[in-house]
Amino acid sequence: MGSQGDANFFEGAGFDWESYIVHRPAPDADFYQLIYDHHRANGGEFNLAHDIGTGPGNIAEQVGKTFKRVHASEPSAYHTSVAEHRLKAIDADKFTTQQCGGEDISTAGHKSGSVDLITVAQCIPLMRVDEAISGFAKLLKPNGTLAIWFYGRPVFADPSQQRSQLLINQILSKAWDRVRPLKGTGFEPAKIMLCAFLDNVAFPENDWKQVRRVKWNHDKPMMFLEDDDVDFDIKWDSKVREGESEEKSIDRDFWAIDADVGWMRGFVDYALPWENKDEDKAQFDGLFKELEVSMGGKEKKQNITWPVALLLATKK
């Protein structure tokens, strides 16, 4: 879930990881199959996978359905203990865990060229990216696969829900008010990377081949804030090399879920779980009440989709 960055806001025994998982979009079988098809087409094996920034181990759990063994690492001691508890209850022989930041994993006792697949879900923006990509290259076998992905803010698929979209955007912006300023913190490069749809992540030609940049719903913002809500300049250099594949599609059914206002509140609470002041809570209550009305009532569900970027790269 995270790596070396600013204060880890998922830390602490009071955080409910099971509710976190419930209130997240989940990659579907077709998404994982896209990764596995790329891996197989480039000569990859299905022995050992490594899930970086594993959080509660939910991605490692899914990858374990296809790979013989899965190692899950996480920089937080608390998160690592949660992942270990969950994964060993599933299969103590298949899963192993380790406390380690993603940037440091290649020097944390693993044999170079030993891993078939590395997955990096929802955490690359908080890493020292060039260090991390270099370390991943050292870990992977030749023809091994690196899969990095990130999803952005929720999108109401129904055009008639424009008011609901404006409200959830406002709620997310308000949630970020609790940790401002962003300029000069680890969140600044993270936000810029999301605005770039991960196009400022570089794959050096000496290490990587068959690089694919796949984007769904790229017409919608990935950053959880509007451009005008940040206190720094949003500028980046594209790292897309000649010969890399760029695949884009607008698909409002992608990772789609039917969500009511309670689920939307859970998404915000568990995605950005900072402590509320009393006056903040009152404002959030008011905004969520407006969202409830806009969505059609407390029990009414609306179709939600997501902007997603997936980076696939094969180790030379």
PDB file of C-alpha atoms in Angstrom:
ATOM      1  CA  MET A   1       0.000   0.000   0.000  1.00  0.00           C
ATOM      2  CA  GLY A   2       2.843   2.397   0.604  1.00  0.00           C
ATOM      3  CA  SER A   3       6.551   2.923   0.615  1.00  0.00           C
ATOM      4  CA  GLN A   4       8.973   5.582   1.701  1.00  0.00           C
ATOM      5  CA  GLY A   5       6.921   8.732   1.867  1.00  0.00           C
ATOM      6  CA  ASP A   6       5.402  11.173   4.283  1.00  0.00           C
ATOM      7  CA  ALA A   7       3.556  10.085   7.439  1.00  0.00           C
ATOM      8  CA  ASN A   8       1.787   6.792   6.857  1.00  0.00           C
ATOM      9  CA  PHE A   9      -1.860   7.558   7.481  1.00  0.00           C
ATOM     10  CA  PHE A  10      -2.902   3.894   7.476  1.00  0.00           C
ATOM     11  CA  GLU A  11      -0.754   3.173  10.521  1.00  0.00           C
ATOM     12  CA  GLY A  12      -2.065   1.914  13.837  1.00  0.00           C
ATOM     13  CA  ALA A  13      -3.970  -0.984  15.322  1.00  0.00           C
ATOM     14  CA  GLY A  14      -7.238   0.951  15.097  1.00  0.00           C
ATOM     15  CA  PHE A  15      -7.267   0.939  11.290  1.00  0.00           C
ATOM     16  CA  ASP A  16      -9.828  -1.512   9.890  1.00  0.00           C
ATOM     17  CA  TRP A  17      -8.125  -3.202   6.960  1.00  0.00           C
ATOM     18  CA  GLU A  18     -11.077  -5.440   6.137  1.00  0.00           C
ATOM     19  CA  SER A  19     -13.309  -2.389   5.711  1.00  0.00           C
ATOM     20  CA  TYR A  20     -10.541  -0.793   3.664  1.00  0.00           C
ATOM     21  CA  ILE A  21     -10.648  -3.729   1.246  1.00  0.00           C
ATOM     22  CA  VAL A  22     -14.468  -3.613   1.036  1.00  0.00           C
ATOM     23  CA  HIS A  23     -14.397   0.093   0.151  1.00  0.00           C
ATOM     24  CA  ARG A  24     -11.861  -0.158  -2.683  1.00  0.00           C
ATOM     25  CA  PRO A  25     -12.294  -0.911  -6.358  1.00  0.00           C
ATOM     26  CA  ALA A  26     -11.005  -4.402  -7.064  1.00  0.00           C
ATOM     27  CA  PRO A  27      -9.161  -5.361 -10.253  1.00  0.00           C
ATOM     28  CA  ASP A  28     -11.249  -7.949 -12.057  1.00  0.00           C
ATOM     29  CA  ALA A  29     -10.142 -11.257 -13.556  1.00  0.00           C
ATOM     30  CA  ASP A  30      -9.679  -9.702 -17.006  1.00  0.00           C
ATOM     31  CA  PHE A  31      -7.221  -7.179 -15.581  1.00  0.00           C
ATOM     32  CA  TYR A  32      -5.032  -9.849 -14.020  1.00  0.00           C
ATOM     33  CA  GLN A  33      -5.326 -11.928 -17.192  1.00  0.00           C
ATOM     34  CA  LEU A  34      -3.959  -9.000 -19.213  1.00  0.00           C
ATOM     35  CA  ILE A  35      -0.881  -9.016 -16.968  1.00  0.00           C
ATOM     36  CA  TYR A  36      -0.483 -12.791 -17.148  1.00  0.00           C
ATOM     37  CA  ASP A  37      -0.947 -12.843 -20.948  1.00  0.00           C
ATOM     38  CA  HIS A  38       1.817 -10.235 -21.315  1.00  0.00           C
ATOM     39  CA  HIS A  39       4.003 -12.257 -18.958  1.00  0.00           C
ATOM     40  CA  ARG A  40       3.421 -15.534 -20.801  1.00  0.00           C
ATOM     41  CA  ALA A  41       3.842 -13.969 -24.256  1.00  0.00           C
ATOM     42  CA  ASN A  42       7.300 -12.721 -23.276  1.00  0.00           C
ATOM     43  CA  GLY A  43       8.529 -16.032 -21.906  1.00  0.00           C
ATOM     44  CA  GLY A  44       7.755 -15.470 -18.234  1.00  0.00           C
ATOM     45  CA  GLU A  45       7.419 -18.316 -15.741  1.00  0.00           C
ATOM     46  CA  PHE A  46       4.835 -18.633 -12.971  1.00  0.00           C
ATOM     47  CA  ASN A  47       6.929 -19.689 -10.000  1.00  0.00           C
ATOM     48  CA  LEU A  48       7.658 -16.687  -7.743  1.00  0.00           C
ATOM     49  CA  ALA A  49       5.826 -13.356  -7.614  1.00  0.00           C
ATOM     50  CA  HIS A  50       6.660 -10.420  -5.361  1.00  0.00           C
ATOM     51  CA  ASP A  51       3.988  -7.903  -4.332  1.00  0.00           C
ATOM     52  CA  ILE A  52       5.530  -4.560  -3.370  1.00  0.00           C
ATOM     53  CA  GLY A  53       3.732  -2.269  -0.907  1.00  0.00           C
ATOM     54  CA  THR A  54       1.327  -5.073  -0.147  1.00  0.00           C
ATOM     55  CA  GLY A  55      -0.756  -3.320   2.530  1.00  0.00           C
ATOM     56  CA  PRO A  56      -3.141  -5.997   3.859  1.00  0.00           C
ATOM     57  CA  GLY A  57      -2.000  -8.457   1.176  1.00  0.00           C
ATOM     58  CA  ASN A  58      -5.131  -8.298  -0.989  1.00  0.00           C
ATOM     59  CA  ILE A  59      -3.187  -8.123  -4.275  1.00  0.00           C
ATOM     60  CA  ALA A  60      -0.756 -10.825  -3.147  1.00  0.00           C
ATOM     61  CA  GLU A  61      -3.774 -12.992  -2.349  1.00  0.00           C
ATOM     62  CA  GLN A  62      -5.072 -12.658  -5.917  1.00  0.00           C
ATOM     63  CA  VAL A  63      -1.677 -13.237  -7.524  1.00  0.00           C
ATOM     64  CA  GLY A  64      -1.327 -16.360  -5.371  1.00  0.00           C
ATOM     65  CA  LYS A  65      -4.157 -17.968  -7.324  1.00  0.00           C
ATOM     66  CA  THR A  66      -1.854 -18.141 -10.358  1.00  0.00           C
ATOM     67  CA  PHE A  67       1.727 -18.244  -9.009  1.00  0.00           C
ATOM     68  CA  LYS A  68       3.257 -21.098  -7.025  1.00  0.00           C
ATOM     69  CA  ARG A  69       4.748 -18.776  -4.395  1.00  0.00           C
ATOM     70  CA  VAL A  70       4.227 -15.119  -3.504  1.00  0.00           C
ATOM     71  CA  HIS A  71       6.435 -12.879  -1.385  1.00  0.00           C
ATOM     72  CA  ALA A  72       4.761  -9.746  -0.031  1.00  0.00           C
ATOM     73  CA  SER A  73       6.726  -6.757   1.266  1.00  0.00           C
ATOM     74  CA  GLU A  74       5.667  -3.558   2.971  1.00  0.00           C
ATOM     75  CA  PRO A  75       7.626  -0.732   4.666  1.00  0.00           C
ATOM     76  CA  SER A  76       5.290  -0.517   7.675  1.00  0.00           C
ATOM     77  CA  ALA A  77       5.768  -3.021  10.497  1.00  0.00           C
ATOM     78  CA  TYR A  78       2.059  -2.870  11.329  1.00  0.00           C
ATOM     79  CA  HIS A  79       0.944  -3.431   7.735  1.00  0.00           C
ATOM     80  CA  THR A  80       3.403  -6.305   7.394  1.00  0.00           C
ATOM     81  CA  SER A  81       1.902  -7.997  10.447  1.00  0.00           C
ATOM     82  CA  VAL A  82      -1.608  -7.565   9.017  1.00  0.00           C
ATOM     83  CA  ALA A  83      -0.554  -9.052   5.668  1.00  0.00           C
ATOM     84  CA  GLU A  84       1.237 -11.932   7.363  1.00  0.00           C
ATOM     85  CA  HIS A  85      -1.823 -12.763   9.453  1.00  0.00           C
ATOM     86  CA  ARG A  86      -4.177 -12.660   6.459  1.00  0.00           C
ATOM     87  CA  LEU A  87      -1.954 -14.484   3.983  1.00  0.00           C
ATOM     88  CA  LYS A  88      -0.779 -17.260   6.285  1.00  0.00           C
ATOM     89  CA  ALA A  89      -4.407 -18.003   7.109  1.00  0.00           C
ATOM     90  CA  ILE A  90      -4.922 -18.590   3.383  1.00  0.00           C
ATOM     91  CA  ASP A  91      -1.808 -20.684   2.719  1.00  0.00           C
ATOM     92  CA  ALA A  92       1.185 -20.572   5.064  1.00  0.00           C
ATOM     93  CA  ASP A  93       3.364 -22.459   2.564  1.00  0.00           C
ATOM     94  CA  LYS A  94       2.604 -20.280  -0.457  1.00  0.00           C
ATOM     95  CA  PHE A  95       2.991 -16.805   1.084  1.00  0.00           C
ATOM     96  CA  THR A  96       5.926 -15.121   2.820  1.00  0.00           C
ATOM     97  CA  THR A  97       6.121 -11.543   4.102  1.00  0.00           C
ATOM     98  CA  GLN A  98       8.830  -9.010   4.850  1.00  0.00           C
ATOM     99  CA  GLN A  99       9.032  -5.487   6.220  1.00  0.00           C
ATOM    100  CA  CYS A 100      10.930  -3.501   3.591  1.00  0.00           C
ATOM    101  CA  GLY A 101      10.487  -0.397   1.452  1.00  0.00           C
ATOM    102  CA  GLY A 102      10.060  -0.923  -2.263  1.00  0.00           C
ATOM    103  CA  GLU A 103      13.198   1.062  -3.083  1.00  0.00           C
ATOM    104  CA  ASP A 104      15.303  -1.182  -0.825  1.00  0.00           C
ATOM    105  CA  ILE A 105      13.981  -4.598  -1.736  1.00  0.00           C
ATOM    106  CA  SER A 106      16.874  -5.546  -4.062  1.00  0.00           C
ATOM    107  CA  THR A 107      19.325  -5.211  -1.150  1.00  0.00           C
ATOM    108  CA  ALA A 108      17.140  -6.956   1.428  1.00  0.00           C
ATOM    109  CA  GLY A 109      18.463 -10.463   1.114  1.00  0.00           C
ATOM    110  CA  HIS A 110      16.870 -11.532  -2.172  1.00  0.00           C
ATOM    111  CA  LYS A 111      18.854 -13.239  -4.900  1.00  0.00           C
ATOM    112  CA  SER A 112      19.219 -11.182  -8.053  1.00  0.00           C
ATOM    113  CA  GLY A 113      17.312 -12.584 -11.009  1.00  0.00           C
ATOM    114  CA  SER A 114      15.063 -14.751  -8.850  1.00  0.00           C
ATOM    115  CA  VAL A 115      11.557 -13.280  -9.310  1.00  0.00           C
ATOM    116  CA  ASP A 116       9.167 -13.934 -12.194  1.00  0.00           C
ATOM    117  CA  LEU A 117       6.616 -11.167 -11.585  1.00  0.00           C
ATOM    118  CA  ILE A 118       6.662  -7.976  -9.502  1.00  0.00           C
ATOM    119  CA  THR A 119       3.368  -6.214  -8.796  1.00  0.00           C
ATOM    120  CA  VAL A 120       3.255  -2.626  -7.532  1.00  0.00           C
ATOM    121  CA  ALA A 121      -0.327  -1.532  -6.865  1.00  0.00           C
ATOM    122  CA  GLN A 122      -1.357   1.927  -5.620  1.00  0.00           C
ATOM    123  CA  CYS A 123       2.046   2.879  -4.223  1.00  0.00           C
ATOM    124  CA  ILE A 124       4.555   3.858  -6.916  1.00  0.00           C
ATOM    125  CA  PRO A 125       3.845   7.631  -6.562  1.00  0.00           C
ATOM    126  CA  LEU A 126       5.157   7.598  -2.979  1.00  0.00           C
ATOM    127  CA  MET A 127       8.405   5.862  -3.871  1.00  0.00           C
ATOM    128  CA  ARG A 128      11.782   7.179  -4.980  1.00  0.00           C
ATOM    129  CA  VAL A 129      10.834   6.010  -8.421  1.00  0.00           C
ATOM    130  CA  ASP A 130      14.150   5.688 -10.246  1.00  0.00           C
ATOM    131  CA  GLU A 131      15.669   3.772  -7.328  1.00  0.00           C
ATOM    132  CA  ALA A 132      12.664   1.480  -7.175  1.00  0.00           C
ATOM    133  CA  ILE A 133      12.626   0.690 -10.909  1.00  0.00           C
ATOM    134  CA  SER A 134      16.371  -0.048 -10.809  1.00  0.00           C
ATOM    135  CA  GLY A 135      15.909  -2.379  -7.851  1.00  0.00           C
ATOM    136  CA  PHE A 136      13.024  -4.199  -9.502  1.00  0.00           C
ATOM    137  CA  ALA A 137      15.216  -4.809 -12.570  1.00  0.00           C
ATOM    138  CA  LYS A 138      17.825  -6.482 -10.363  1.00  0.00           C
ATOM    139  CA  LEU A 139      15.264  -8.792  -8.763  1.00  0.00           C
ATOM    140  CA  LEU A 140      13.535  -9.975 -11.923  1.00  0.00           C
ATOM    141  CA  LYS A 141      14.641 -12.910 -14.025  1.00  0.00           C
ATOM    142  CA  PRO A 142      15.252 -12.262 -17.718  1.00  0.00           C
ATOM    143  CA  ASN A 143      11.786 -12.160 -19.325  1.00  0.00           C
ATOM    144  CA  GLY A 144      10.238 -11.465 -15.942  1.00  0.00           C
ATOM    145  CA  THR A 145       7.447  -8.878 -15.751  1.00  0.00           C
ATOM    146  CA  LEU A 146       6.996  -5.670 -13.796  1.00  0.00           C
ATOM    147  CA  ALA A 147       3.344  -4.593 -13.415  1.00  0.00           C
ATOM    148  CA  ILE A 148       2.639  -1.187 -11.878  1.00  0.00           C
ATOM    149  CA  TRP A 149      -0.848   0.260 -11.586  1.00  0.00           C
ATOM    150  CA  PHE A 150      -2.817   3.038  -9.989  1.00  0.00           C
ATOM    151  CA  TYR A 151      -6.471   4.067 -10.020  1.00  0.00           C
ATOM    152  CA  GLY A 152      -7.745   7.594  -9.570  1.00  0.00           C
ATOM    153  CA  ARG A 153     -10.817   9.297  -8.206  1.00  0.00           C
ATOM    154  CA  PRO A 154     -14.254   7.660  -8.585  1.00  0.00           C
ATOM    155  CA  VAL A 155     -16.238   8.572 -11.681  1.00  0.00           C
ATOM    156  CA  PHE A 156     -20.024   8.521 -11.864  1.00  0.00           C
ATOM    157  CA  ALA A 157     -20.653   6.702 -15.140  1.00  0.00           C
ATOM    158  CA  ASP A 158     -24.142   8.132 -15.643  1.00  0.00           C
ATOM    159  CA  PRO A 159     -23.887  11.620 -17.230  1.00  0.00           C
ATOM    160  CA  SER A 160     -27.030  12.651 -15.311  1.00  0.00           C
ATOM    161  CA  GLN A 161     -25.010  12.316 -12.083  1.00  0.00           C
ATOM    162  CA  GLN A 162     -22.957  15.437 -12.777  1.00  0.00           C
ATOM    163  CA  ARG A 163     -24.049  16.993  -9.464  1.00  0.00           C
ATOM    164  CA  SER A 164     -22.900  13.865  -7.614  1.00  0.00           C
ATOM    165  CA  GLN A 165     -19.538  14.053  -9.386  1.00  0.00           C
ATOM    166  CA  LEU A 166     -19.066  17.663  -8.352  1.00  0.00           C
ATOM    167  CA  LEU A 167     -19.902  16.759  -4.755  1.00  0.00           C
ATOM    168  CA  ILE A 168     -17.511  13.809  -4.484  1.00  0.00           C
ATOM    169  CA  ASN A 169     -14.777  15.974  -6.029  1.00  0.00           C
ATOM    170  CA  GLN A 170     -15.515  18.622  -3.398  1.00  0.00           C
ATOM    171  CA  ILE A 171     -15.475  16.039  -0.612  1.00  0.00           C
ATOM    172  CA  LEU A 172     -12.114  14.630  -1.724  1.00  0.00           C
ATOM    173  CA  SER A 173     -10.633  18.125  -1.932  1.00  0.00           C
ATOM    174  CA  LYS A 174     -11.937  18.888   1.552  1.00  0.00           C
ATOM    175  CA  ALA A 175     -10.350  15.687   2.864  1.00  0.00           C
ATOM    176  CA  TRP A 176      -6.958  16.796   1.570  1.00  0.00           C
ATOM    177  CA  ASP A 177      -7.334  20.112   3.417  1.00  0.00           C
ATOM    178  CA  ARG A 178      -6.476  18.220   6.586  1.00  0.00           C
ATOM    179  CA  VAL A 179      -2.852  17.647   5.494  1.00  0.00           C
ATOM    180  CA  ARG A 180      -2.024  20.832   3.636  1.00  0.00           C
ATOM    181  CA  PRO A 181       0.368  22.296   2.636  1.00  0.00           C
ATOM    182  CA  LEU A 182       1.368  19.719   0.022  1.00  0.00           C
ATOM    183  CA  LYS A 183       4.220  21.673  -1.572  1.00  0.00           C
ATOM    184  CA  GLY A 184       7.602  20.404  -0.462  1.00  0.00           C
ATOM    185  CA  THR A 185       6.216  17.114   0.911  1.00  0.00           C
ATOM    186  CA  GLY A 186       6.264  13.635  -0.592  1.00  0.00           C
ATOM    187  CA  PHE A 187       2.753  14.284  -1.844  1.00  0.00           C
ATOM    188  CA  GLU A 188       3.973  16.882  -4.367  1.00  0.00           C
ATOM    189  CA  PRO A 189       5.805  14.465  -6.720  1.00  0.00           C
ATOM    190  CA  ALA A 190       3.093  11.881  -6.079  1.00  0.00           C
ATOM    191  CA  LYS A 191       0.353  14.225  -7.288  1.00  0.00           C
ATOM    192  CA  ILE A 192       2.397  15.236 -10.320  1.00  0.00           C
ATOM    193  CA  MET A 193       2.848  11.572 -11.245  1.00  0.00           C
ATOM    194  CA  LEU A 194      -0.914  11.044 -11.106  1.00  0.00           C
ATOM    195  CA  CYS A 195      -1.516  14.072 -13.307  1.00  0.00           C
ATOM    196  CA  ALA A 196       0.929  12.489 -15.767  1.00  0.00           C
ATOM    197  CA  PHE A 197      -0.976   9.175 -15.665  1.00  0.00           C
ATOM    198  CA  LEU A 198       2.399   7.643 -14.690  1.00  0.00           C
ATOM    199  CA  ASP A 199       4.016   8.825 -17.949  1.00  0.00           C
ATOM    200  CA  ASN A 200       6.907  10.280 -15.939  1.00  0.00           C
ATOM    201  CA  VAL A 201       7.939   6.790 -14.802  1.00  0.00           C
ATOM    202  CA  ALA A 202      10.986   5.818 -16.862  1.00  0.00           C
ATOM    203  CA  PHE A 203      12.033   2.349 -18.016  1.00  0.00           C
ATOM    204  CA  PRO A 204      15.722   2.568 -19.033  1.00  0.00           C
ATOM    205  CA  GLU A 205      16.404   0.803 -22.307  1.00  0.00           C
ATOM    206  CA  ASN A 206      19.360  -1.127 -20.879  1.00  0.00           C
ATOM    207  CA  ASP A 207      17.054  -3.023 -18.502  1.00  0.00           C
ATOM    208  CA  TRP A 208      13.608  -3.155 -20.097  1.00  0.00           C
ATOM    209  CA  LYS A 209      11.820  -4.255 -23.255  1.00  0.00           C
ATOM    210  CA  GLN A 210       8.188  -4.680 -24.342  1.00  0.00           C
ATOM    211  CA  VAL A 211       7.047  -1.668 -22.314  1.00  0.00           C
ATOM    212  CA  ARG A 212       3.296  -1.072 -22.431  1.00  0.00           C
ATOM    213  CA  ARG A 213       1.388   1.867 -20.979  1.00  0.00           C
ATOM    214  CA  VAL A 214      -2.305   0.990 -20.770  1.00  0.00           C
ATOM    215  CA  LYS A 215      -4.846   3.604 -19.714  1.00  0.00           C
ATOM    216  CA  TRP A 216      -8.554   3.326 -19.110  1.00  0.00           C
ATOM    217  CA  ASN A 217     -10.825   6.370 -18.789  1.00  0.00           C
ATOM    218  CA  HIS A 218      -7.888   8.697 -19.341  1.00  0.00           C
ATOM    219  CA  ASP A 219     -10.357  11.492 -20.080  1.00  0.00           C
ATOM    220  CA  LYS A 220     -11.001  11.729 -16.335  1.00  0.00           C
ATOM    221  CA  PRO A 221      -8.492  12.995 -13.734  1.00  0.00           C
ATOM    222  CA  MET A 222      -6.474  10.461 -11.804  1.00  0.00           C
ATOM    223  CA  MET A 223      -5.477  12.905  -9.072  1.00  0.00           C
ATOM    224  CA  PHE A 224      -7.936  13.112  -6.154  1.00  0.00           C
ATOM    225  CA  LEU A 225      -7.676  16.917  -6.328  1.00  0.00           C
ATOM    226  CA  GLU A 226      -8.524  19.469  -8.962  1.00  0.00           C
ATOM    227  CA  ASP A 227      -5.499  21.171 -10.535  1.00  0.00           C
ATOM    228  CA  ASP A 228      -6.520  24.457  -8.889  1.00  0.00           C
ATOM    229  CA  ASP A 229      -6.557  22.808  -5.438  1.00  0.00           C
ATOM    230  CA  VAL A 230      -2.800  22.202  -5.250  1.00  0.00           C
ATOM    231  CA  ASP A 231      -0.200  24.674  -4.009  1.00  0.00           C
ATOM    232  CA  PHE A 232       2.545  23.829  -6.516  1.00  0.00           C
ATOM    233  CA  ASP A 233       3.114  23.895 -10.263  1.00  0.00           C
ATOM    234  CA  ILE A 234       1.981  20.768 -12.073  1.00  0.00           C
ATOM    235  CA  LYS A 235       4.755  20.099 -14.576  1.00  0.00           C
ATOM    236  CA  TRP A 236       6.454  16.908 -15.665  1.00  0.00           C
ATOM    237  CA  ASP A 237       8.701  15.471 -18.351  1.00  0.00           C
ATOM    238  CA  SER A 238       7.290  12.524 -20.238  1.00  0.00           C
ATOM    239  CA  LYS A 239       9.506   9.449 -19.936  1.00  0.00           C
ATOM    240  CA  VAL A 240       7.742   7.543 -22.708  1.00  0.00           C
ATOM    241  CA  ARG A 241      10.442   6.201 -25.032  1.00  0.00           C
ATOM    242  CA  GLU A 242      10.110   5.589 -28.764  1.00  0.00           C
ATOM    243  CA  GLY A 243       8.955   2.019 -29.272  1.00  0.00           C
ATOM    244  CA  GLU A 244       6.910   1.800 -26.066  1.00  0.00           C
ATOM    245  CA  SER A 245       3.293   0.823 -26.589  1.00  0.00           C
ATOM    246  CA  GLU A 246       0.569   3.266 -25.514  1.00  0.00           C
ATOM    247  CA  GLU A 247      -2.951   1.863 -25.324  1.00  0.00           C
ATOM    248  CA  LYS A 248      -5.900   4.062 -24.361  1.00  0.00           C
ATOM    249  CA  SER A 249      -9.601   3.374 -24.018  1.00  0.00           C
ATOM    250  CA  ILE A 250     -12.668   5.030 -22.554  1.00  0.00           C
ATOM    251  CA  ASP A 251     -14.669   2.283 -20.907  1.00  0.00           C
ATOM    252  CA  ARG A 252     -17.255   3.269 -18.321  1.00  0.00           C
ATOM    253  CA  ASP A 253     -17.746  -0.411 -17.470  1.00  0.00           C
ATOM    254  CA  PHE A 254     -14.104  -0.814 -16.442  1.00  0.00           C
ATOM    255  CA  TRP A 255     -13.870  -2.032 -12.823  1.00  0.00           C
ATOM    256  CA  ALA A 256     -17.442  -0.752 -12.495  1.00  0.00           C
ATOM    257  CA  ILE A 257     -19.301  -1.160  -9.223  1.00  0.00           C
ATOM    258  CA  ASP A 258     -22.763  -0.164  -7.993  1.00  0.00           C
ATOM    259  CA  ALA A 259     -22.289   1.996  -4.909  1.00  0.00           C
ATOM    260  CA  ASP A 260     -24.606   3.805  -2.522  1.00  0.00           C
ATOM    261  CA  VAL A 261     -23.690   6.884  -0.498  1.00  0.00           C
ATOM    262  CA  GLY A 262     -22.547   4.721   2.431  1.00  0.00           C
ATOM    263  CA  TRP A 263     -20.001   3.005   0.223  1.00  0.00           C
ATOM    264  CA  MET A 264     -18.836   6.368  -1.114  1.00  0.00           C
ATOM    265  CA  ARG A 265     -18.310   7.630   2.422  1.00  0.00           C
ATOM    266  CA  GLY A 266     -16.389   4.483   3.268  1.00  0.00           C
ATOM    267  CA  PHE A 267     -14.200   5.000   0.219  1.00  0.00           C
ATOM    268  CA  VAL A 268     -13.262   8.511   1.364  1.00  0.00           C
ATOM    269  CA  ASP A 269     -12.833   7.511   5.016  1.00  0.00           C
ATOM    270  CA  TYR A 270     -10.509   4.605   4.218  1.00  0.00           C
ATOM    271  CA  ALA A 271      -8.649   6.190   1.301  1.00  0.00           C
ATOM    272  CA  LEU A 272      -7.863   9.364   3.283  1.00  0.00           C
ATOM    273  CA  PRO A 273      -8.243   8.372   6.951  1.00  0.00           C
ATOM    274  CA  TRP A 274      -7.043  11.522   8.626  1.00  0.00           C
ATOM    275  CA  GLU A 275      -8.591  12.604  11.890  1.00  0.00           C
ATOM    276  CA  ASN A 276     -11.435  15.108  11.558  1.00  0.00           C
ATOM    277  CA  LYS A 277     -11.846  18.205  13.674  1.00  0.00           C
ATOM    278  CA  ASP A 278     -15.396  18.807  14.908  1.00  0.00           C
ATOM    279  CA  GLU A 279     -15.985  21.567  12.368  1.00  0.00           C
ATOM    280  CA  ASP A 280     -14.631  19.339   9.570  1.00  0.00           C
ATOM    281  CA  LYS A 281     -16.965  16.513  10.560  1.00  0.00           C
ATOM    282  CA  ALA A 282     -19.949  18.845  10.400  1.00  0.00           C
ATOM    283  CA  GLN A 283     -18.941  19.978   6.907  1.00  0.00           C
ATOM    284  CA  PHE A 284     -18.404  16.409   5.731  1.00  0.00           C
ATOM    285  CA  ASP A 285     -21.779  15.361   7.151  1.00  0.00           C
ATOM    286  CA  GLY A 286     -23.429  18.168   5.222  1.00  0.00           C
ATOM    287  CA  LEU A 287     -21.653  17.325   1.965  1.00  0.00           C
ATOM    288  CA  PHE A 288     -22.449  13.639   2.232  1.00  0.00           C
ATOM    289  CA  LYS A 289     -26.087  14.482   2.928  1.00  0.00           C
ATOM    290  CA  GLU A 290     -26.118  16.518  -0.288  1.00  0.00           C
ATOM    291  CA  LEU A 291     -24.486  13.591  -2.087  1.00  0.00           C
ATOM    292  CA  GLU A 292     -27.147  11.223  -0.719  1.00  0.00           C
ATOM    293  CA  VAL A 293     -29.898  13.403  -2.152  1.00  0.00           C
ATOM    294  CA  SER A 294     -28.080  13.809  -5.465  1.00  0.00           C
ATOM    295  CA  MET A 295     -27.584  10.053  -5.819  1.00  0.00           C
ATOM    296  CA  GLY A 296     -31.303   9.453  -5.316  1.00  0.00           C
ATOM    297  CA  GLY A 297     -31.508   8.496  -1.640  1.00  0.00           C
ATOM    298  CA  LYS A 298     -29.691   6.594   1.062  1.00  0.00           C
ATOM    299  CA  GLU A 299     -30.138   3.140  -0.479  1.00  0.00           C
ATOM    300  CA  LYS A 300     -29.925   4.189  -4.141  1.00  0.00           C
ATOM    301  CA  LYS A 301     -26.896   2.815  -5.969  1.00  0.00           C
ATOM    302  CA  GLN A 302     -25.110   4.490  -8.850  1.00  0.00           C
ATOM    303  CA  ASN A 303     -22.605   3.017 -11.273  1.00  0.00           C
ATOM    304  CA  ILE A 304     -19.007   4.016 -10.462  1.00  0.00           C
ATOM    305  CA  THR A 305     -15.960   3.531 -12.666  1.00  0.00           C
ATOM    306  CA  TRP A 306     -12.314   4.612 -12.452  1.00  0.00           C
ATOM    307  CA  PRO A 307      -9.419   6.092 -14.398  1.00  0.00           C
ATOM    308  CA  VAL A 308      -6.618   3.518 -14.278  1.00  0.00           C
ATOM    309  CA  ALA A 309      -3.048   3.363 -15.563  1.00  0.00           C
ATOM    310  CA  LEU A 310      -1.190   0.068 -15.903  1.00  0.00           C
ATOM    311  CA  LEU A 311       2.514  -0.108 -16.762  1.00  0.00           C
ATOM    312  CA  LEU A 312       3.899  -3.403 -18.007  1.00  0.00           C
ATOM    313  CA  ALA A 313       7.604  -3.952 -18.694  1.00  0.00           C
ATOM    314  CA  THR A 314       9.648  -7.047 -19.415  1.00  0.00           C
ATOM    315  CA  LYS A 315      13.153  -7.492 -18.009  1.00  0.00           C
ATOM    316  CA  LYS A 316      15.846  -7.918 -20.670  1.00  0.00           C
TER     317      LYS A 316
END
